[in-house]
Short mmCIF file of C-alpha atoms in Angstrom, two decimals:
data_model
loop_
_atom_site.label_atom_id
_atom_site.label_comp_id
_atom_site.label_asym_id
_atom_site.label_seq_id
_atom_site.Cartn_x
_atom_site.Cartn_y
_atom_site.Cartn_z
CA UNK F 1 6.14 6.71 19.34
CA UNK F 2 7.33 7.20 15.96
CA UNK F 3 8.75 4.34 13.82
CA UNK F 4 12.15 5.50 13.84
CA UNK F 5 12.75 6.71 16.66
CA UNK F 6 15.25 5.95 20.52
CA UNK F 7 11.67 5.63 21.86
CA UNK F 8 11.20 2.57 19.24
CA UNK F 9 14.72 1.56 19.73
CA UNK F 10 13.98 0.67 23.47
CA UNK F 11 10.71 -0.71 22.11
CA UNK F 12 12.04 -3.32 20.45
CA UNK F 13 15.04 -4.22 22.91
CA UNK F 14 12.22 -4.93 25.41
CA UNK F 15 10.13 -6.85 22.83
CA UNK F 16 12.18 -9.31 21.09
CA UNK F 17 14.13 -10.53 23.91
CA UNK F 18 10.50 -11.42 26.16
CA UNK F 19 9.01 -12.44 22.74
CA UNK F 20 11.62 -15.69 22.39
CA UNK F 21 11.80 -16.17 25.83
CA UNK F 22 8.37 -17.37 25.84
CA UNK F 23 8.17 -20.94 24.27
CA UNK F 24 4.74 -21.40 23.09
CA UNK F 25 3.57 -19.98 19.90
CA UNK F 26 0.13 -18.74 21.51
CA UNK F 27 1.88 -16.97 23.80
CA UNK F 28 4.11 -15.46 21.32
CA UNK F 29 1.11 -14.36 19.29
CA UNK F 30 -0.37 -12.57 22.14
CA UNK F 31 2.68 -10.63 23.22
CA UNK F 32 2.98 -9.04 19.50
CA UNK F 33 -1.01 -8.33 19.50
CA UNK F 34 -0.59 -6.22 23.55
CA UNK F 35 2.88 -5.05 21.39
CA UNK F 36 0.94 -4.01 18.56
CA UNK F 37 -1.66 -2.33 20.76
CA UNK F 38 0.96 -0.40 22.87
CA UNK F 39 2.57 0.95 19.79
CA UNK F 40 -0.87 1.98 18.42
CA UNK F 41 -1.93 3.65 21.68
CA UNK F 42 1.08 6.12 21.75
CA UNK F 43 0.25 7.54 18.47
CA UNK F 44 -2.12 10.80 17.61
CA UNK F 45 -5.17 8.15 16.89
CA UNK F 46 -5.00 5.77 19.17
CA UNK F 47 -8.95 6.54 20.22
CA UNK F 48 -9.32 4.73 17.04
CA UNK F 49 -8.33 1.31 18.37
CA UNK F 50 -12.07 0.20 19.23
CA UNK F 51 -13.19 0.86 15.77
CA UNK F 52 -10.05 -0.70 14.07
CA UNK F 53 -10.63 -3.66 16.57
CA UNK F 54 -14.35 -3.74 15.32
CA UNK F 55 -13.58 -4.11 11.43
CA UNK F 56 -11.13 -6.77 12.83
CA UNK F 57 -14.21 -8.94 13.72
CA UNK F 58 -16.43 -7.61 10.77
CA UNK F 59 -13.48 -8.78 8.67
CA UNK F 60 -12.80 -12.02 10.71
CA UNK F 61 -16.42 -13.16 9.95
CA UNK F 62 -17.32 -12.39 6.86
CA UNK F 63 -13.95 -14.62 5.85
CA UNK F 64 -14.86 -17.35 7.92
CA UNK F 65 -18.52 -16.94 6.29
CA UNK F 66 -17.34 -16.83 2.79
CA UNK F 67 -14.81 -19.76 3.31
CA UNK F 68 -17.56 -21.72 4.26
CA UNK F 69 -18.09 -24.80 2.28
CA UNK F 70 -21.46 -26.00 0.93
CA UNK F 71 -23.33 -28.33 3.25
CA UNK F 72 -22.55 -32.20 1.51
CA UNK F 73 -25.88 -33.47 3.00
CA UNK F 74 -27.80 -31.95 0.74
CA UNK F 75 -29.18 -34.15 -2.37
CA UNK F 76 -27.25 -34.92 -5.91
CA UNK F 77 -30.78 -33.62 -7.38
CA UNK F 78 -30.72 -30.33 -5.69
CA UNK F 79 -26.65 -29.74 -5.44
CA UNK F 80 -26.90 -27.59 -8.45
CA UNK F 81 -29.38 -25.16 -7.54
CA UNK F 82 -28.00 -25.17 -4.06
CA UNK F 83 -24.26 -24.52 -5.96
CA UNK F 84 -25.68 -21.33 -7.36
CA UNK F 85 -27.76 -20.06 -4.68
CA UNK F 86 -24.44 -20.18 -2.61
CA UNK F 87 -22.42 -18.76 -4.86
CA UNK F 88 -24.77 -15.58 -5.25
CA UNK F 89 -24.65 -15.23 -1.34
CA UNK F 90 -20.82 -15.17 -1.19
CA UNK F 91 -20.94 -12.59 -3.96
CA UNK F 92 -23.22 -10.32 -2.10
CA UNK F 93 -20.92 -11.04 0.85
CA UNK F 94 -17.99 -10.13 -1.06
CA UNK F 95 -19.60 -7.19 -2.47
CA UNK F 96 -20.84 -5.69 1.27
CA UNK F 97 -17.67 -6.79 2.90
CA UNK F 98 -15.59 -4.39 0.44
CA UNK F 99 -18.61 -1.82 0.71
CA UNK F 100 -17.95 -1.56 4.27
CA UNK F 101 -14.28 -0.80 3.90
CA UNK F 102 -14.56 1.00 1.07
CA UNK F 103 -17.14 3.48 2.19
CA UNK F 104 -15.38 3.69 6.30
CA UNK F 105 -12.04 4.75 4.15
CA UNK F 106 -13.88 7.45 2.14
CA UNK F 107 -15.14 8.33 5.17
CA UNK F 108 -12.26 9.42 6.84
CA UNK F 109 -10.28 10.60 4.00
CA UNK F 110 -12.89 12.56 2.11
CA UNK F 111 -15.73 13.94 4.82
CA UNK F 112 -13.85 17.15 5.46
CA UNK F 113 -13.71 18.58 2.20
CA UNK F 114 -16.82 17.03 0.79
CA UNK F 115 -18.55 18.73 3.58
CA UNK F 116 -16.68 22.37 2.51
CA UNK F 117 -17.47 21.59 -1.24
CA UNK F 118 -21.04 21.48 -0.42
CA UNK F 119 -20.72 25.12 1.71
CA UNK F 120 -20.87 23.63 5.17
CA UNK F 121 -17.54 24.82 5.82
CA UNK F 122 -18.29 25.46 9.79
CA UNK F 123 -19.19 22.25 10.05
CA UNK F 124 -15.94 20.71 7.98
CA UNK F 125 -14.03 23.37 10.24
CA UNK F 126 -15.33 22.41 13.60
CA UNK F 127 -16.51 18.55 14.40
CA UNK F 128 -15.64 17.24 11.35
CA UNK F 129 -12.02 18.54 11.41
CA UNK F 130 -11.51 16.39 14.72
CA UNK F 131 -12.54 13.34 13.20
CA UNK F 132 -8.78 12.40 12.61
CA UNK F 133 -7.94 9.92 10.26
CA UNK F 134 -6.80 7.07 12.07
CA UNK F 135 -2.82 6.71 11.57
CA UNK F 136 -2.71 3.32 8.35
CA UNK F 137 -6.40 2.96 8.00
CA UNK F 138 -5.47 2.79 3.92
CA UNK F 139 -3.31 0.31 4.45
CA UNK F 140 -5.53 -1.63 6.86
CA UNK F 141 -8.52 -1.30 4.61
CA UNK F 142 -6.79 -2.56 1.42
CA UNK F 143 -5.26 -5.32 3.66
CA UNK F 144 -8.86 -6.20 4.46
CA UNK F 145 -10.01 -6.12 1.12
CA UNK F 146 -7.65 -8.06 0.10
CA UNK F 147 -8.15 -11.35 2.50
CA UNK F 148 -11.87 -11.15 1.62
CA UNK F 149 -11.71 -11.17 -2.35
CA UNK F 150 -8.68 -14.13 -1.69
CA UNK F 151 -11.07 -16.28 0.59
CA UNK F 152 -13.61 -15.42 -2.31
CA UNK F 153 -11.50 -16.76 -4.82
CA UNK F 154 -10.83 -20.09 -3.06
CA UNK F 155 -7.97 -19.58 -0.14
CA UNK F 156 -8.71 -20.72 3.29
CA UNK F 157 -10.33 -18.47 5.64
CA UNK F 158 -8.51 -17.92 9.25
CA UNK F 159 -9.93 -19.87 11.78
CA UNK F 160 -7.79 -18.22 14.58
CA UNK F 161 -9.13 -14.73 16.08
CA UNK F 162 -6.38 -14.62 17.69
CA UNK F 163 -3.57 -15.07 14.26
CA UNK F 164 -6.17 -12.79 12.25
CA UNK F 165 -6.17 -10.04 14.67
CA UNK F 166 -2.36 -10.35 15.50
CA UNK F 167 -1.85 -10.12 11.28
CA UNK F 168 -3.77 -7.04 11.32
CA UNK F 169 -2.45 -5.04 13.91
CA UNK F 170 1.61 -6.51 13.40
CA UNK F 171 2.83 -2.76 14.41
CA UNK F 172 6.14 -3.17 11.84
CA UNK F 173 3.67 -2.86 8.90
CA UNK F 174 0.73 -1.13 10.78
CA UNK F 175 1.11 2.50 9.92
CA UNK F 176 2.52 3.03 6.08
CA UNK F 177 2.46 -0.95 5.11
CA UNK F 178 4.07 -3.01 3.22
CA UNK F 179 0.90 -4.31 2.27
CA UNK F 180 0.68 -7.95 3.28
CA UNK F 181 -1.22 -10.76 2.18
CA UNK F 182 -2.88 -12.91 5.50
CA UNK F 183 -1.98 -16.18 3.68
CA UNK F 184 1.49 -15.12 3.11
CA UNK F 185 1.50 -14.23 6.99
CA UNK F 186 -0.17 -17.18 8.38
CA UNK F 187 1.96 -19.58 6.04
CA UNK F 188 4.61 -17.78 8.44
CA UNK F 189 3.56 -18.20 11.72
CA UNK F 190 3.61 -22.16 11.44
CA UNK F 191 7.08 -22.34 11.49
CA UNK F 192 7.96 -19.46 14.05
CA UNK F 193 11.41 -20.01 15.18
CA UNK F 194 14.14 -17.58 16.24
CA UNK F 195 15.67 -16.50 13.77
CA UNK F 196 19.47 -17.55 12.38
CA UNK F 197 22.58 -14.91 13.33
CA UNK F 198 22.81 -13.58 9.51
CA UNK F 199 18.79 -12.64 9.71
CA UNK F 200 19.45 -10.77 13.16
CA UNK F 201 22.05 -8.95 11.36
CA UNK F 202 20.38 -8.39 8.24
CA UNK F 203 17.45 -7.10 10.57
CA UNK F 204 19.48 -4.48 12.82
CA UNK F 205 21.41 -3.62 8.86
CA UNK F 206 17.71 -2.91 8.05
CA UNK F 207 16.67 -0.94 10.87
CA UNK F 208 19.78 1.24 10.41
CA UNK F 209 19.64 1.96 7.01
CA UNK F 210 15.99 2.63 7.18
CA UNK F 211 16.83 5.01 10.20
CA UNK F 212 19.81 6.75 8.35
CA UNK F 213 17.31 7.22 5.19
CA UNK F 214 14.73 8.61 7.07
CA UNK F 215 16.23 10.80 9.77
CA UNK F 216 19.61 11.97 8.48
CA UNK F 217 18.83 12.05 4.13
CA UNK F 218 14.86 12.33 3.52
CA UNK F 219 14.47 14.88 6.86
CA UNK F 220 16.84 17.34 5.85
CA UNK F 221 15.46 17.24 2.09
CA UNK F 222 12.55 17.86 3.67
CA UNK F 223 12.90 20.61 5.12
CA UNK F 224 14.75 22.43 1.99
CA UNK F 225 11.38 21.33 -0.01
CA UNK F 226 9.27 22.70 2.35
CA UNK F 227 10.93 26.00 2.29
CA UNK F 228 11.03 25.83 -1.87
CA UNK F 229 6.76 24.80 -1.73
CA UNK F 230 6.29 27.31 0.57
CA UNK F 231 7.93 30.36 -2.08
CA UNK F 232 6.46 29.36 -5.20
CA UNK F 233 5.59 32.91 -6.25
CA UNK F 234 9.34 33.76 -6.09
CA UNK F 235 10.73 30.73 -7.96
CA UNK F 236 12.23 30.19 -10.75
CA UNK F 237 11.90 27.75 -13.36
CA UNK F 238 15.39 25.90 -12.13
CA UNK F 239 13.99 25.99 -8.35
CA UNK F 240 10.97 24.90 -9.40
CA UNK F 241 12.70 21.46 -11.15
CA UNK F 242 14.93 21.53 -8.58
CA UNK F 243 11.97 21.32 -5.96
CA UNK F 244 10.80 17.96 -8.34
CA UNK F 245 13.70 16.47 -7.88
CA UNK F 246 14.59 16.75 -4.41
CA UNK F 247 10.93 16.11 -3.45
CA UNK F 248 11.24 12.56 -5.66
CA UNK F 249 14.43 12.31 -3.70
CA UNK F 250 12.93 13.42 -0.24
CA UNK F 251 10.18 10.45 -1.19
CA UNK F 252 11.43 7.92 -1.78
CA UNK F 253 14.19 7.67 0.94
CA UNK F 254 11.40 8.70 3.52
CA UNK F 255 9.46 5.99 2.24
CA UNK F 256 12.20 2.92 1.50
CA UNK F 257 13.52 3.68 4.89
CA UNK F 258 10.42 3.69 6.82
CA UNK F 259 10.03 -0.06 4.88
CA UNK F 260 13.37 -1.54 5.71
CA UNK F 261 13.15 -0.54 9.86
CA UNK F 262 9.41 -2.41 9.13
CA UNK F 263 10.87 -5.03 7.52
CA UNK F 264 13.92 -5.18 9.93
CA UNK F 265 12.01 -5.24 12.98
CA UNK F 266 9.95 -8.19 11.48
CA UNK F 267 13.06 -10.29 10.51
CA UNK F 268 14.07 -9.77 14.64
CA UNK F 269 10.40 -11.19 15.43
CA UNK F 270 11.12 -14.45 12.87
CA UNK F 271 9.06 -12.22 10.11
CA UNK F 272 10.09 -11.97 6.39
CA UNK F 273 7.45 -8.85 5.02
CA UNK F 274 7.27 -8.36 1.17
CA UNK F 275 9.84 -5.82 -0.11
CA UNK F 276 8.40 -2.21 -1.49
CA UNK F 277 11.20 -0.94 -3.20
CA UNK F 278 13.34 -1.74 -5.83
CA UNK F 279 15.72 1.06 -7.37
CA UNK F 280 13.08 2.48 -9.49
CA UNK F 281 14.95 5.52 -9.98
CA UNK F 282 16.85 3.53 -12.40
CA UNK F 283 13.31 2.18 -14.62
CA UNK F 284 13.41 2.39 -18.37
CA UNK F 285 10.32 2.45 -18.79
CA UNK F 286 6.51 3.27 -16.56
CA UNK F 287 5.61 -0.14 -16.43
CA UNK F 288 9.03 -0.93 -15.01
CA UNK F 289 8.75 2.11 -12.74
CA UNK F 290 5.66 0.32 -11.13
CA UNK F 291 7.43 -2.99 -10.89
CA UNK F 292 9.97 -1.30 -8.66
CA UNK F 293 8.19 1.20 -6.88
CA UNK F 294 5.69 0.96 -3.90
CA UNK F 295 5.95 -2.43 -5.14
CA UNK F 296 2.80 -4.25 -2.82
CA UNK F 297 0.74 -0.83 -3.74
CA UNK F 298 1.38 -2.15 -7.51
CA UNK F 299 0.73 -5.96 -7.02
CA UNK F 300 -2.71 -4.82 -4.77
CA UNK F 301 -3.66 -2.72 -7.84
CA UNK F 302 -2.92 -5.40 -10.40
CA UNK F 303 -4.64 -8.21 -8.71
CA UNK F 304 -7.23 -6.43 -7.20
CA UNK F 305 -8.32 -3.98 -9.15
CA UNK F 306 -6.45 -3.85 -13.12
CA UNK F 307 -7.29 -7.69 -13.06
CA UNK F 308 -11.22 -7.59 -12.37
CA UNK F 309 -11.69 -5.01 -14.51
CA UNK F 310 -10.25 -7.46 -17.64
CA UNK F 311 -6.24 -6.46 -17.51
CA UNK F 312 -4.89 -7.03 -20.87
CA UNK F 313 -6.71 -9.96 -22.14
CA UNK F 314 -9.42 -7.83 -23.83
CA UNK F 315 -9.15 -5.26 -26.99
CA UNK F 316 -6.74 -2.63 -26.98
CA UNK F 317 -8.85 -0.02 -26.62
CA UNK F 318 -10.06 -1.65 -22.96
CA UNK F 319 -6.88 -2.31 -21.77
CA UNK F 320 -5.96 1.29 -22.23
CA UNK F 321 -9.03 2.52 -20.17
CA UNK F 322 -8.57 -0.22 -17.34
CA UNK F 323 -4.75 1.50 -17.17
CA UNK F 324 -6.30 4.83 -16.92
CA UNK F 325 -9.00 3.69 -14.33
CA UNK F 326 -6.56 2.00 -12.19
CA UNK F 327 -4.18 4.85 -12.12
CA UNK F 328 -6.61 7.40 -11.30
CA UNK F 329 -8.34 5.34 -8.74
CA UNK F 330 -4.21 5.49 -7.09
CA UNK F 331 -4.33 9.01 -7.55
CA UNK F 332 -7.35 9.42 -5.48
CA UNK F 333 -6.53 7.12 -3.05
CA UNK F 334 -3.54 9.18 -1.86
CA UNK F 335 -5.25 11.98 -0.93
CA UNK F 336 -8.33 14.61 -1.16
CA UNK F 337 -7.07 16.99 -3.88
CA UNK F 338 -6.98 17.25 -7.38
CA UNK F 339 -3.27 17.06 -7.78
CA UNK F 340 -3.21 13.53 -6.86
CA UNK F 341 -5.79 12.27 -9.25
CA UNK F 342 -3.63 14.68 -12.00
CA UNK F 343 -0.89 12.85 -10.79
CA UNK F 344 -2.95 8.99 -11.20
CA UNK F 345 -3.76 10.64 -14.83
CA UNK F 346 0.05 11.69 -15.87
CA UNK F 347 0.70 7.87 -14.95
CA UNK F 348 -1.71 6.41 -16.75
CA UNK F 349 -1.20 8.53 -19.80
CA UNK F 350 2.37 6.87 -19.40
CA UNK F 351 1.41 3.92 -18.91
CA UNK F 352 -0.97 3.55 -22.08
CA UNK F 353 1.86 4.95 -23.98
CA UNK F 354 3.90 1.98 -22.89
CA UNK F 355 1.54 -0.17 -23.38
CA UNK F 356 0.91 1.49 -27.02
CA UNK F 357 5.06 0.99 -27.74
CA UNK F 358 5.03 -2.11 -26.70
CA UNK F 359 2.50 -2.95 -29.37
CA UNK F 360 4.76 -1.46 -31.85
CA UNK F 361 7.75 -2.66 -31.09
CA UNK F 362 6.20 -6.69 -31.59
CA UNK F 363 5.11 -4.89 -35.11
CA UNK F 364 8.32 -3.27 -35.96
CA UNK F 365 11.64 -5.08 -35.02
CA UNK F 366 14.18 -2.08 -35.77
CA UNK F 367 11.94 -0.48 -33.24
CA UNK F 368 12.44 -2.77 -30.66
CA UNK F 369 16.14 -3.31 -31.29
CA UNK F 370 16.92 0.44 -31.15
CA UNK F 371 14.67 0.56 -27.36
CA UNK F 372 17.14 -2.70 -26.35
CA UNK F 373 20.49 -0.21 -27.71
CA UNK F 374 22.42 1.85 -24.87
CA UNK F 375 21.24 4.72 -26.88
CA UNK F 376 17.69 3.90 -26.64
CA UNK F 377 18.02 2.72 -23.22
CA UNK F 378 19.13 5.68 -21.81
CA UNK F 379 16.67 7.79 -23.79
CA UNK F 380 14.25 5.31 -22.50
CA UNK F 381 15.62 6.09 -18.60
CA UNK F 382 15.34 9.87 -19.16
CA UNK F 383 11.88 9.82 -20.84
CA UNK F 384 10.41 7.42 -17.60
CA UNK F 385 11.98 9.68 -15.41
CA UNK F 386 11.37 13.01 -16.59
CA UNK F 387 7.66 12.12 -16.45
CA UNK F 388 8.30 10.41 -12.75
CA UNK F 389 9.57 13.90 -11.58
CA UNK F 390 7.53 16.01 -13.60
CA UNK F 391 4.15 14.55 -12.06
CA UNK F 392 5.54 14.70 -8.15
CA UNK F 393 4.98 18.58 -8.56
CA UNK F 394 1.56 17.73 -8.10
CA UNK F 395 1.55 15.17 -5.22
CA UNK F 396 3.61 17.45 -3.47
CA UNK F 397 1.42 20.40 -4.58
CA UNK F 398 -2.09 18.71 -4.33
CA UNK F 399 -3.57 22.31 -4.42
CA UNK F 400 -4.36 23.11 -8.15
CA UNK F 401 -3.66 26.56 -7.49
CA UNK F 402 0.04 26.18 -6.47
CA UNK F 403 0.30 23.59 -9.08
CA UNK F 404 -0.81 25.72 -12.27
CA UNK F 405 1.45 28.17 -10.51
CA UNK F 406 4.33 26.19 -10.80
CA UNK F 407 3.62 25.14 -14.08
CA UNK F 408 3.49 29.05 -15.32
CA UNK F 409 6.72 29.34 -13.40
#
C-alpha cells in the first residue's frame, strides 16, 4: 500500500470512521497502533516489524531510565556525590542509546557497499543485498534519537507503552516523516477530540493536493528525468540544466505532496504534524533555503546536532566548521554515495558564505542596504538558487562517474 494511493483511499475511509466511533481514548490508541501495523505489513519490509517493534522497547526504556529522578532518601551529606554519579550514568545512557541507533542505521544503509569496497563483492551481491532497508528506518531512528537526548535534557519520559509505541509507528508520518517530536505528540493525545468541519476539510484539501503533487506533477517529471539521467553521454549542456531543474522540480512536489496527504490524514485522526515545506523555491538566501525546506530535517539538525557541537556562540572560525560538519553529516545521511556528501559540502560551502556576508553586512551598512534593495534581492534569489539546482545534479547522480560526466557536459 503506497501512501497515495485508491488502496490508501479505502484505508482511511475504513479507519477514521471506526476510529471516532470508539469513545475511549485507549481504545482509540490501539486501533491507530493495529492501523499502523497493517499499513506497515503491506509494504516491501514489513519482515522488519519485529525489529522496529524491538528498538520500540529499547527506546521506551532507556527514556523511562534516563527520566528517572534521583532517589530523595538519600542523605544532604552524600546528595552531591550521588548528583554526579547519576548524572555520569545518564550520560553513558544517552551516549549507548544513540550508539544503538546510530550504528543499526549505518547498518542498513551502508553494509552493502562497505562490504564491495572492501572486495567482498559476492557477499554484498548475494545475502547482504537481501538485507532490505526497512521502508523510514531514518526517520524512525532520528525520531528515536531525538526523544532520548530531550528526556536527557530534562522533558518527561513516556510512561505509556502503549502512547510511545502508537507515536512511533503513527503510519501518516511512518515512512518519509515529518519528523516529530514525542512531546509535541503526546501534548496531543490529551485532548483527542474529533476534529471541527474546517479541519476535515482542510484534511481531505491536504490529501488532494498532496495526491495531485505526487501522482499527476512530480510522476510525470519523473519519468522525463529518468529518461534525461539515463542519456548523459548524449546531452547537452541545456539538457543537462534542464535535467537540474526539473529534478529540483520533480523533488520537491514528490516530497511536499507526500507531506500534506501525511499531514492530511493526521488532521482526519484529530492530529496536527509539523509542516516540512515552506516555498523555498522562493529563498534569498541558503540559510533561508533551510528554514523553508525539509523544514523538521533542518530543526533535527540544528538542535541536535549544529547545537552540541557549539552553533554560533563560539569564534568564527568554529562556527564555520560546525556548518560544514552538519551539512556533510546530511549529505551522508541521504544515501551511500559520494554525490550526496558533495552535495552536504556544496551546502555548507553556501552556508559559511552566508554566514561570512552576514558578518559583513553588520560591518558595512551600504552592504546590507543594497542585499535589502529589489536589485539585490533578486540577485540574492538567483545566487541561492542557482547553487540549490546546481548541487541536485549530484543527489540525483550520486555516482561520481555520471556526475563528473555531467559536469564536463
Amino acid at each position: 500500500m503506497i501512501q497515495p494511493s485508491i488502496l490508501y483511499g479505502f484505508f482511511l475511509l475504513l479507519l477514521v470512521p471506526l476510529y471516532w466511533a470508539l469513545p475511549s481514548k485507549r481504545g482509540r490508541l490501539w486501533i491507530l497502533l493495529i492501523a499502523s501495523l497493517f499499513f506497515y505489513a503491506s509494504l516491501p519490509t514489513a519482515q522488519y516489524i519485529p525489529l522496529l517493534l524491538i528498538l520500540i522497547a529499547l527506546n521506551f526504556a532507556l527514556g523511562r531510565v534516563l527520566g528517572a529522578p534521583l532517589d530523595w532518601r538519600i542523605p544532604n551529606e552524600a546528595w552531591q556525590y550521588a548528583q554526579a554519579d547519576w548524572t555520569q550514568k545518564r550520560t553513558r545512557l544517552l551516549v549507548l542509546g544513540i550508539t544503538l541507533n546510530v550504528v543499526l542505521l549505518l547498518g542498513f544503509k551502508y553494509a552493502t557497499p562497505s562490504l564491495s569496497m572492501l572486495g567482498f563483492e559476492g557477499v554484498a551481491a548475494g545475502p547482504v543485498a537481501a538485507w532490505a532497508m526497512p521502508l523510514g528506518l531514518s526517520f524512525f531512528t532520528f525520531e528515536c534519537i531525538a526523544y532520548l537526548v530531550d528526556v536527557y535534557r530534562g522533558s518527561p519520559a513516556s510512561k505509556s507503552w502503549l502512547e510511545f509505541t502508537t507515536y512511533k509507528l503513527f503510519f501518516p508520518k511512518l515512512i518519509s516523516g515529518p519528523i516529530t517530536r514525542y512531546h509535541n505528540f503526546a501534548g496531543q493525545l490529551k485532548n483527542m477530540k474529533m476534529p471541527a468541519l474546517n479541519q476535515n476539510v482542510e484534511g481531505l484539501w491536504l490529501i488532494a493536493s498532496g495526491a495531485i503533487k505526487k501522482l499527476l506533477i512530480a510522476d510525470n517529471i519523473g519519468q522525463l528525468v529518468d529518461l534525461s539521467a539515463g542519456s548523459l553521454p548524449r546531452a547537452g549542456s541545456g539538457d543537462i540544466w534542464l535535467l537540474a531543474f526539473a529534478y529540483g522540480l520533480q523533488l520537491y512536489f514528490d516530497f511536499s505532496g507526500y507531506v500534506d496527504v501525511a499531514r492530511g490524514s493526521a488532521l482526519l485522526l484529530g492530529f496536527n504534524l509539523p509542516q516540512n515545506f515552506n516555498f523555498p523555491y522562493f529563498s534569498t538566501s541558503i540559510g533561508d533555503f533551510w528554514r523553508r525546506w525539509h523544514i523538521t530535517l533542518g530543526d533535527w539538525l540544528r538542535n541536535y546536532l549544529y547545537f552540541p557541537l557549539g552553533g554560533s556562540r563560539l569564534a568564527l572560525t568554529r562556527t564555520c566548521l560546525n556548518l560544514i560538519v552538519v551539512m556533510l553529516i546530511a549529505g551522508a545521511w541521504h544515501g551511500d554515495r559520494w554525490g550526496f556528501v558533495v552535495w552536504g559540502g556544496i551546502h555548507g560551502i553556501a552556508l559559511i558564505i552566508n554566514r561570512l556576508n552576514g558578518e559583513l553586512c553588520k560591518q558595512s551598512s551600504l552592504l546590507e542596504r543594497f542585499w535589502n534593495s529589489v536589485p539585490g534581492l533578486m540577485i540574492a534569489w538567483a545566487l541561492t538558487q542557482f547553487t540549490v539546482f546546481f548541487s541536485w545534479i549530484f543527489f540525483r547522480l550520486p555516482n561520481l562517474t555520471d556526475a563528473s560526466m555531467a559536469m564536463r557536459r
